[in-house]
Amino acid sequence: VKDWVSESKSINEDLRVQGQSLRARARDLEQNNDYASKYLNLIETNIIGEGINLQSKFRTSKGKLDNRVNRLVERDFAKWSRADHCSLDGRLNFVDIQRLVARTVARDGEVLVRMIRGDEFQLAIYDADFLDYNLNRTAGTNGPAILQGIEVDASGRPTAYYLFKRPPNSVPSLFDTPIAQPSMNEYERVPASDILHIYKSDRPNQLRGATWLASVMIHLLMLNRYERAE
């Protein structure tokens, strides 16, 4: 078959070129296709359900469960799990964060969970738009290599993430400055130790994630148009 793809590229190059378009199409399906919306709802239900909670299992020196300590730990964890404690913006409790993470990974292919270490440990959720596919730099005098917004060492291990300082998809204004090439001043460098980059790797050395709807989105689009025509 002459029109069948016969040239293979690295997964990172494919995602650099197509990742943003795939993500936009998956989001459109979520909003306008009942099959895709139901699938994402099932992801939340079947992966997270009522939520993942903590069950403390501290034991005494004699090997028995220390019920007093365990009650204290579980009580404090339940208190931290409230929205006003666990999320940086105070909007989501711990179960809501789990559901949002599962749904976002399935729809967008990846999600970033930032751990804020201050007077209180908190979580902040960033969608994949905060990582710039076009921020790339070879290793040299300017610093370590950066691949699609992720700083990596010589072995390919992520050492930092460059997140946009402002929401990247904000509506442009007439007073905005013209769009220029990415400047390092536009990003906040966050150490990899403070970031959980959650995605499903389909191939070795994969740096970014792809939407789980990628293989079926054309079929869902055609099916939706067919049903409308009927």
JSON list of C-alpha atoms in Angstrom, two decimals, residues 66-226:
[
{"chain": "A", "resi": 66, "resn": "ASP", "atom": "CA", "xyz": [-0.27, 1.09, 67.36]},
{"chain": "A", "resi": 67, "resn": "ASN", "atom": "CA", "xyz": [-3.92, 2.17, 67.20]},
{"chain": "A", "resi": 68, "resn": "ARG", "atom": "CA", "xyz": [-3.38, 5.50, 68.95]},
{"chain": "A", "resi": 69, "resn": "VAL", "atom": "CA", "xyz": [-0.61, 6.64, 66.60]},
{"chain": "A", "resi": 70, "resn": "ASN", "atom": "CA", "xyz": [-2.48, 5.32, 63.56]},
{"chain": "A", "resi": 71, "resn": "ARG", "atom": "CA", "xyz": [-5.62, 7.27, 64.50]},
{"chain": "A", "resi": 72, "resn": "LEU", "atom": "CA", "xyz": [-3.59, 10.45, 64.90]},
{"chain": "A", "resi": 73, "resn": "VAL", "atom": "CA", "xyz": [-1.87, 10.00, 61.53]},
{"chain": "A", "resi": 74, "resn": "GLU", "atom": "CA", "xyz": [-5.13, 9.23, 59.71]},
{"chain": "A", "resi": 75, "resn": "ARG", "atom": "CA", "xyz": [-6.87, 12.17, 61.40]},
{"chain": "A", "resi": 76, "resn": "ASP", "atom": "CA", "xyz": [-4.13, 14.61, 60.34]},
{"chain": "A", "resi": 77, "resn": "PHE", "atom": "CA", "xyz": [-4.09, 13.19, 56.80]},
{"chain": "A", "resi": 78, "resn": "ALA", "atom": "CA", "xyz": [-7.88, 13.62, 56.55]},
{"chain": "A", "resi": 79, "resn": "LYS", "atom": "CA", "xyz": [-7.46, 17.23, 57.69]},
{"chain": "A", "resi": 80, "resn": "TRP", "atom": "CA", "xyz": [-4.71, 17.84, 55.11]},
{"chain": "A", "resi": 81, "resn": "SER", "atom": "CA", "xyz": [-6.89, 16.28, 52.37]},
{"chain": "A", "resi": 82, "resn": "ARG", "atom": "CA", "xyz": [-9.38, 19.15, 52.58]},
{"chain": "A", "resi": 83, "resn": "ALA", "atom": "CA", "xyz": [-9.28, 21.68, 49.75]},
{"chain": "A", "resi": 84, "resn": "ASP", "atom": "CA", "xyz": [-8.08, 24.55, 51.95]},
{"chain": "A", "resi": 85, "resn": "HIS", "atom": "CA", "xyz": [-4.97, 22.58, 52.93]},
{"chain": "A", "resi": 86, "resn": "CYS", "atom": "CA", "xyz": [-3.86, 20.25, 50.12]},
{"chain": "A", "resi": 87, "resn": "SER", "atom": "CA", "xyz": [-4.35, 22.37, 46.98]},
{"chain": "A", "resi": 88, "resn": "LEU", "atom": "CA", "xyz": [-2.45, 25.59, 46.41]},
{"chain": "A", "resi": 89, "resn": "ASP", "atom": "CA", "xyz": [-5.51, 27.45, 45.09]},
{"chain": "A", "resi": 90, "resn": "GLY", "atom": "CA", "xyz": [-7.82, 26.03, 47.77]},
{"chain": "A", "resi": 91, "resn": "ARG", "atom": "CA", "xyz": [-10.34, 24.73, 45.21]},
{"chain": "A", "resi": 92, "resn": "LEU", "atom": "CA", "xyz": [-9.80, 20.97, 45.11]},
{"chain": "A", "resi": 93, "resn": "ASN", "atom": "CA", "xyz": [-9.64, 18.41, 47.88]},
{"chain": "A", "resi": 94, "resn": "PHE", "atom": "CA", "xyz": [-7.30, 15.42, 47.58]},
{"chain": "A", "resi": 95, "resn": "VAL", "atom": "CA", "xyz": [-9.91, 13.16, 45.91]},
{"chain": "A", "resi": 96, "resn": "ASP", "atom": "CA", "xyz": [-10.80, 15.92, 43.42]},
{"chain": "A", "resi": 97, "resn": "ILE", "atom": "CA", "xyz": [-7.11, 16.25, 42.56]},
{"chain": "A", "resi": 98, "resn": "GLN", "atom": "CA", "xyz": [-6.85, 12.50, 41.92]},
{"chain": "A", "resi": 99, "resn": "ARG", "atom": "CA", "xyz": [-9.86, 12.57, 39.60]},
{"chain": "A", "resi": 100, "resn": "LEU", "atom": "CA", "xyz": [-8.56, 15.62, 37.76]},
{"chain": "A", "resi": 101, "resn": "VAL", "atom": "CA", "xyz": [-5.13, 14.00, 37.30]},
{"chain": "A", "resi": 102, "resn": "ALA", "atom": "CA", "xyz": [-6.62, 10.76, 35.92]},
{"chain": "A", "resi": 103, "resn": "ARG", "atom": "CA", "xyz": [-8.94, 12.61, 33.52]},
{"chain": "A", "resi": 104, "resn": "THR", "atom": "CA", "xyz": [-6.23, 15.01, 32.35]},
{"chain": "A", "resi": 105, "resn": "VAL", "atom": "CA", "xyz": [-3.69, 12.24, 31.65]},
{"chain": "A", "resi": 106, "resn": "ALA", "atom": "CA", "xyz": [-6.25, 10.33, 29.57]},
{"chain": "A", "resi": 107, "resn": "ARG", "atom": "CA", "xyz": [-7.39, 13.41, 27.65]},
{"chain": "A", "resi": 108, "resn": "ASP", "atom": "CA", "xyz": [-4.16, 15.40, 27.26]},
{"chain": "A", "resi": 109, "resn": "GLY", "atom": "CA", "xyz": [-1.69, 12.55, 27.59]},
{"chain": "A", "resi": 110, "resn": "GLU", "atom": "CA", "xyz": [0.16, 14.12, 30.51]},
{"chain": "A", "resi": 111, "resn": "VAL", "atom": "CA", "xyz": [-0.21, 16.32, 33.57]},
{"chain": "A", "resi": 112, "resn": "LEU", "atom": "CA", "xyz": [2.20, 18.06, 35.93]},
{"chain": "A", "resi": 113, "resn": "VAL", "atom": "CA", "xyz": [1.72, 17.95, 39.70]},
{"chain": "A", "resi": 114, "resn": "ARG", "atom": "CA", "xyz": [3.90, 20.47, 41.50]},
{"chain": "A", "resi": 115, "resn": "MET", "atom": "CA", "xyz": [4.74, 19.94, 45.15]},
{"chain": "A", "resi": 116, "resn": "ILE", "atom": "CA", "xyz": [4.87, 23.22, 47.09]},
{"chain": "A", "resi": 117, "resn": "ARG", "atom": "CA", "xyz": [7.08, 22.85, 50.16]},
{"chain": "A", "resi": 118, "resn": "GLY", "atom": "CA", "xyz": [6.49, 25.67, 52.63]},
{"chain": "A", "resi": 119, "resn": "ASP", "atom": "CA", "xyz": [4.79, 26.08, 55.96]},
{"chain": "A", "resi": 120, "resn": "GLU", "atom": "CA", "xyz": [2.30, 23.54, 54.62]},
{"chain": "A", "resi": 121, "resn": "PHE", "atom": "CA", "xyz": [2.81, 20.88, 51.94]},
{"chain": "A", "resi": 122, "resn": "GLN", "atom": "CA", "xyz": [0.48, 21.65, 49.01]},
{"chain": "A", "resi": 123, "resn": "LEU", "atom": "CA", "xyz": [-0.14, 20.50, 45.45]},
{"chain": "A", "resi": 124, "resn": "ALA", "atom": "CA", "xyz": [-0.58, 22.56, 42.30]},
{"chain": "A", "resi": 125, "resn": "ILE", "atom": "CA", "xyz": [-1.86, 21.09, 39.02]},
{"chain": "A", "resi": 126, "resn": "TYR", "atom": "CA", "xyz": [-0.50, 22.28, 35.67]},
{"chain": "A", "resi": 127, "resn": "ASP", "atom": "CA", "xyz": [-1.82, 21.02, 32.35]},
{"chain": "A", "resi": 128, "resn": "ALA", "atom": "CA", "xyz": [0.53, 20.18, 29.50]},
{"chain": "A", "resi": 129, "resn": "ASP", "atom": "CA", "xyz": [0.16, 23.65, 27.94]},
{"chain": "A", "resi": 130, "resn": "PHE", "atom": "CA", "xyz": [2.56, 25.02, 30.55]},
{"chain": "A", "resi": 131, "resn": "LEU", "atom": "CA", "xyz": [5.39, 22.99, 28.96]},
{"chain": "A", "resi": 132, "resn": "ASP", "atom": "CA", "xyz": [6.52, 24.58, 25.70]},
{"chain": "A", "resi": 133, "resn": "TYR", "atom": "CA", "xyz": [7.15, 22.13, 22.85]},
{"chain": "A", "resi": 134, "resn": "ASN", "atom": "CA", "xyz": [9.28, 24.83, 21.20]},
{"chain": "A", "resi": 135, "resn": "LEU", "atom": "CA", "xyz": [11.64, 25.41, 24.11]},
{"chain": "A", "resi": 136, "resn": "ASN", "atom": "CA", "xyz": [14.68, 23.41, 23.05]},
{"chain": "A", "resi": 137, "resn": "ARG", "atom": "CA", "xyz": [18.39, 23.93, 23.67]},
{"chain": "A", "resi": 138, "resn": "THR", "atom": "CA", "xyz": [21.45, 21.82, 23.06]},
{"chain": "A", "resi": 139, "resn": "ALA", "atom": "CA", "xyz": [23.87, 21.24, 25.91]},
{"chain": "A", "resi": 140, "resn": "GLY", "atom": "CA", "xyz": [26.74, 23.68, 25.91]},
{"chain": "A", "resi": 141, "resn": "THR", "atom": "CA", "xyz": [28.01, 26.92, 27.41]},
{"chain": "A", "resi": 142, "resn": "ASN", "atom": "CA", "xyz": [24.43, 28.15, 28.00]},
{"chain": "A", "resi": 143, "resn": "GLY", "atom": "CA", "xyz": [23.65, 25.21, 30.25]},
{"chain": "A", "resi": 144, "resn": "PRO", "atom": "CA", "xyz": [22.24, 21.68, 30.11]},
{"chain": "A", "resi": 145, "resn": "ALA", "atom": "CA", "xyz": [20.07, 20.45, 27.26]},
{"chain": "A", "resi": 146, "resn": "ILE", "atom": "CA", "xyz": [16.39, 21.38, 27.22]},
{"chain": "A", "resi": 147, "resn": "LEU", "atom": "CA", "xyz": [13.97, 19.22, 25.25]},
{"chain": "A", "resi": 148, "resn": "GLN", "atom": "CA", "xyz": [10.40, 20.48, 24.83]},
{"chain": "A", "resi": 149, "resn": "GLY", "atom": "CA", "xyz": [10.55, 22.44, 28.07]},
{"chain": "A", "resi": 150, "resn": "ILE", "atom": "CA", "xyz": [12.29, 19.72, 30.09]},
{"chain": "A", "resi": 151, "resn": "GLU", "atom": "CA", "xyz": [15.90, 20.13, 31.19]},
{"chain": "A", "resi": 152, "resn": "VAL", "atom": "CA", "xyz": [17.78, 16.83, 31.09]},
{"chain": "A", "resi": 153, "resn": "ASP", "atom": "CA", "xyz": [21.26, 15.67, 32.08]},
{"chain": "A", "resi": 154, "resn": "ALA", "atom": "CA", "xyz": [23.70, 13.68, 29.96]},
{"chain": "A", "resi": 155, "resn": "SER", "atom": "CA", "xyz": [21.83, 10.42, 30.70]},
{"chain": "A", "resi": 156, "resn": "GLY", "atom": "CA", "xyz": [18.44, 11.88, 29.73]},
{"chain": "A", "resi": 157, "resn": "ARG", "atom": "CA", "xyz": [17.15, 12.15, 33.30]},
{"chain": "A", "resi": 158, "resn": "PRO", "atom": "CA", "xyz": [14.91, 15.21, 33.86]},
{"chain": "A", "resi": 159, "resn": "THR", "atom": "CA", "xyz": [16.54, 17.74, 36.18]},
{"chain": "A", "resi": 160, "resn": "ALA", "atom": "CA", "xyz": [14.11, 20.65, 35.85]},
{"chain": "A", "resi": 161, "resn": "TYR", "atom": "CA", "xyz": [10.90, 21.75, 34.16]},
{"chain": "A", "resi": 162, "resn": "TYR", "atom": "CA", "xyz": [10.44, 25.17, 32.55]},
{"chain": "A", "resi": 163, "resn": "LEU", "atom": "CA", "xyz": [6.85, 26.25, 33.16]},
{"chain": "A", "resi": 164, "resn": "PHE", "atom": "CA", "xyz": [5.25, 29.31, 31.63]},
{"chain": "A", "resi": 165, "resn": "LYS", "atom": "CA", "xyz": [4.92, 32.03, 34.26]},
{"chain": "A", "resi": 166, "resn": "ARG", "atom": "CA", "xyz": [1.52, 33.03, 32.85]},
{"chain": "A", "resi": 167, "resn": "PRO", "atom": "CA", "xyz": [-1.28, 30.79, 31.55]},
{"chain": "A", "resi": 168, "resn": "PRO", "atom": "CA", "xyz": [-0.15, 30.05, 27.98]},
{"chain": "A", "resi": 169, "resn": "ASN", "atom": "CA", "xyz": [-3.65, 30.01, 26.45]},
{"chain": "A", "resi": 170, "resn": "SER", "atom": "CA", "xyz": [-4.92, 33.34, 27.76]},
{"chain": "A", "resi": 171, "resn": "VAL", "atom": "CA", "xyz": [-6.96, 35.37, 25.28]},
{"chain": "A", "resi": 172, "resn": "PRO", "atom": "CA", "xyz": [-4.72, 37.86, 23.43]},
{"chain": "A", "resi": 173, "resn": "SER", "atom": "CA", "xyz": [-5.35, 41.58, 23.79]},
{"chain": "A", "resi": 174, "resn": "LEU", "atom": "CA", "xyz": [-4.80, 44.49, 21.43]},
{"chain": "A", "resi": 175, "resn": "PHE", "atom": "CA", "xyz": [-2.33, 45.81, 23.99]},
{"chain": "A", "resi": 176, "resn": "ASP", "atom": "CA", "xyz": [-0.21, 42.65, 24.07]},
{"chain": "A", "resi": 177, "resn": "THR", "atom": "CA", "xyz": [3.28, 42.82, 22.66]},
{"chain": "A", "resi": 178, "resn": "PRO", "atom": "CA", "xyz": [3.92, 40.94, 19.38]},
{"chain": "A", "resi": 179, "resn": "ILE", "atom": "CA", "xyz": [4.72, 37.24, 19.71]},
{"chain": "A", "resi": 180, "resn": "ALA", "atom": "CA", "xyz": [8.46, 36.61, 19.61]},
{"chain": "A", "resi": 181, "resn": "GLN", "atom": "CA", "xyz": [10.74, 33.63, 19.96]},
{"chain": "A", "resi": 182, "resn": "PRO", "atom": "CA", "xyz": [10.62, 32.00, 23.41]},
{"chain": "A", "resi": 183, "resn": "SER", "atom": "CA", "xyz": [12.66, 33.89, 26.00]},
{"chain": "A", "resi": 184, "resn": "MET", "atom": "CA", "xyz": [14.00, 32.23, 29.15]},
{"chain": "A", "resi": 185, "resn": "ASN", "atom": "CA", "xyz": [12.44, 35.12, 31.11]},
{"chain": "A", "resi": 186, "resn": "GLU", "atom": "CA", "xyz": [8.98, 33.76, 30.22]},
{"chain": "A", "resi": 187, "resn": "TYR", "atom": "CA", "xyz": [9.51, 30.56, 32.20]},
{"chain": "A", "resi": 188, "resn": "GLU", "atom": "CA", "xyz": [9.93, 29.50, 35.77]},
{"chain": "A", "resi": 189, "resn": "ARG", "atom": "CA", "xyz": [12.57, 26.83, 36.30]},
{"chain": "A", "resi": 190, "resn": "VAL", "atom": "CA", "xyz": [11.20, 24.23, 38.72]},
{"chain": "A", "resi": 191, "resn": "PRO", "atom": "CA", "xyz": [13.50, 21.42, 39.94]},
{"chain": "A", "resi": 192, "resn": "ALA", "atom": "CA", "xyz": [12.41, 17.95, 38.88]},
{"chain": "A", "resi": 193, "resn": "SER", "atom": "CA", "xyz": [12.32, 16.92, 42.54]},
{"chain": "A", "resi": 194, "resn": "ASP", "atom": "CA", "xyz": [9.26, 19.19, 42.95]},
{"chain": "A", "resi": 195, "resn": "ILE", "atom": "CA", "xyz": [7.42, 17.91, 39.87]},
{"chain": "A", "resi": 196, "resn": "LEU", "atom": "CA", "xyz": [5.46, 14.72, 39.23]},
{"chain": "A", "resi": 197, "resn": "HIS", "atom": "CA", "xyz": [5.25, 14.45, 35.44]},
{"chain": "A", "resi": 198, "resn": "ILE", "atom": "CA", "xyz": [2.56, 11.82, 34.93]},
{"chain": "A", "resi": 199, "resn": "TYR", "atom": "CA", "xyz": [2.14, 10.20, 31.52]},
{"chain": "A", "resi": 200, "resn": "LYS", "atom": "CA", "xyz": [2.12, 6.80, 29.86]},
{"chain": "A", "resi": 201, "resn": "SER", "atom": "CA", "xyz": [5.30, 5.86, 28.01]},
{"chain": "A", "resi": 202, "resn": "ASP", "atom": "CA", "xyz": [4.62, 4.00, 24.78]},
{"chain": "A", "resi": 203, "resn": "ARG", "atom": "CA", "xyz": [8.21, 3.94, 23.52]},
{"chain": "A", "resi": 204, "resn": "PRO", "atom": "CA", "xyz": [11.69, 4.08, 25.08]},
{"chain": "A", "resi": 205, "resn": "ASN", "atom": "CA", "xyz": [13.16, 7.51, 25.92]},
{"chain": "A", "resi": 206, "resn": "GLN", "atom": "CA", "xyz": [9.76, 9.20, 25.60]},
{"chain": "A", "resi": 207, "resn": "LEU", "atom": "CA", "xyz": [9.74, 12.66, 27.23]},
{"chain": "A", "resi": 208, "resn": "ARG", "atom": "CA", "xyz": [6.12, 13.77, 26.79]},
{"chain": "A", "resi": 209, "resn": "GLY", "atom": "CA", "xyz": [2.76, 12.00, 26.74]},
{"chain": "A", "resi": 210, "resn": "ALA", "atom": "CA", "xyz": [0.16, 11.58, 24.01]},
{"chain": "A", "resi": 211, "resn": "THR", "atom": "CA", "xyz": [-3.61, 11.58, 24.51]},
{"chain": "A", "resi": 212, "resn": "TRP", "atom": "CA", "xyz": [-5.12, 8.15, 25.05]},
{"chain": "A", "resi": 213, "resn": "LEU", "atom": "CA", "xyz": [-7.75, 9.06, 22.44]},
{"chain": "A", "resi": 214, "resn": "ALA", "atom": "CA", "xyz": [-5.19, 9.41, 19.64]},
{"chain": "A", "resi": 215, "resn": "SER", "atom": "CA", "xyz": [-5.88, 6.06, 17.95]},
{"chain": "A", "resi": 216, "resn": "VAL", "atom": "CA", "xyz": [-9.67, 6.50, 17.89]},
{"chain": "A", "resi": 217, "resn": "MET", "atom": "CA", "xyz": [-10.25, 10.23, 17.48]},
{"chain": "A", "resi": 218, "resn": "ILE", "atom": "CA", "xyz": [-10.74, 10.11, 13.70]},
{"chain": "A", "resi": 219, "resn": "HIS", "atom": "CA", "xyz": [-13.24, 7.27, 14.07]},
{"chain": "A", "resi": 220, "resn": "LEU", "atom": "CA", "xyz": [-15.10, 9.18, 16.79]},
{"chain": "A", "resi": 221, "resn": "LEU", "atom": "CA", "xyz": [-15.22, 12.30, 14.62]},
{"chain": "A", "resi": 222, "resn": "MET", "atom": "CA", "xyz": [-16.53, 10.39, 11.60]},
{"chain": "A", "resi": 223, "resn": "LEU", "atom": "CA", "xyz": [-19.07, 8.52, 13.73]},
{"chain": "A", "resi": 224, "resn": "ASN", "atom": "CA", "xyz": [-20.30, 11.77, 15.23]},
{"chain": "A", "resi": 225, "resn": "ARG", "atom": "CA", "xyz": [-20.74, 13.34, 11.78]},
{"chain": "A", "resi": 226, "resn": "TYR", "atom": "CA", "xyz": [-22.46, 10.20, 10.49]}
]
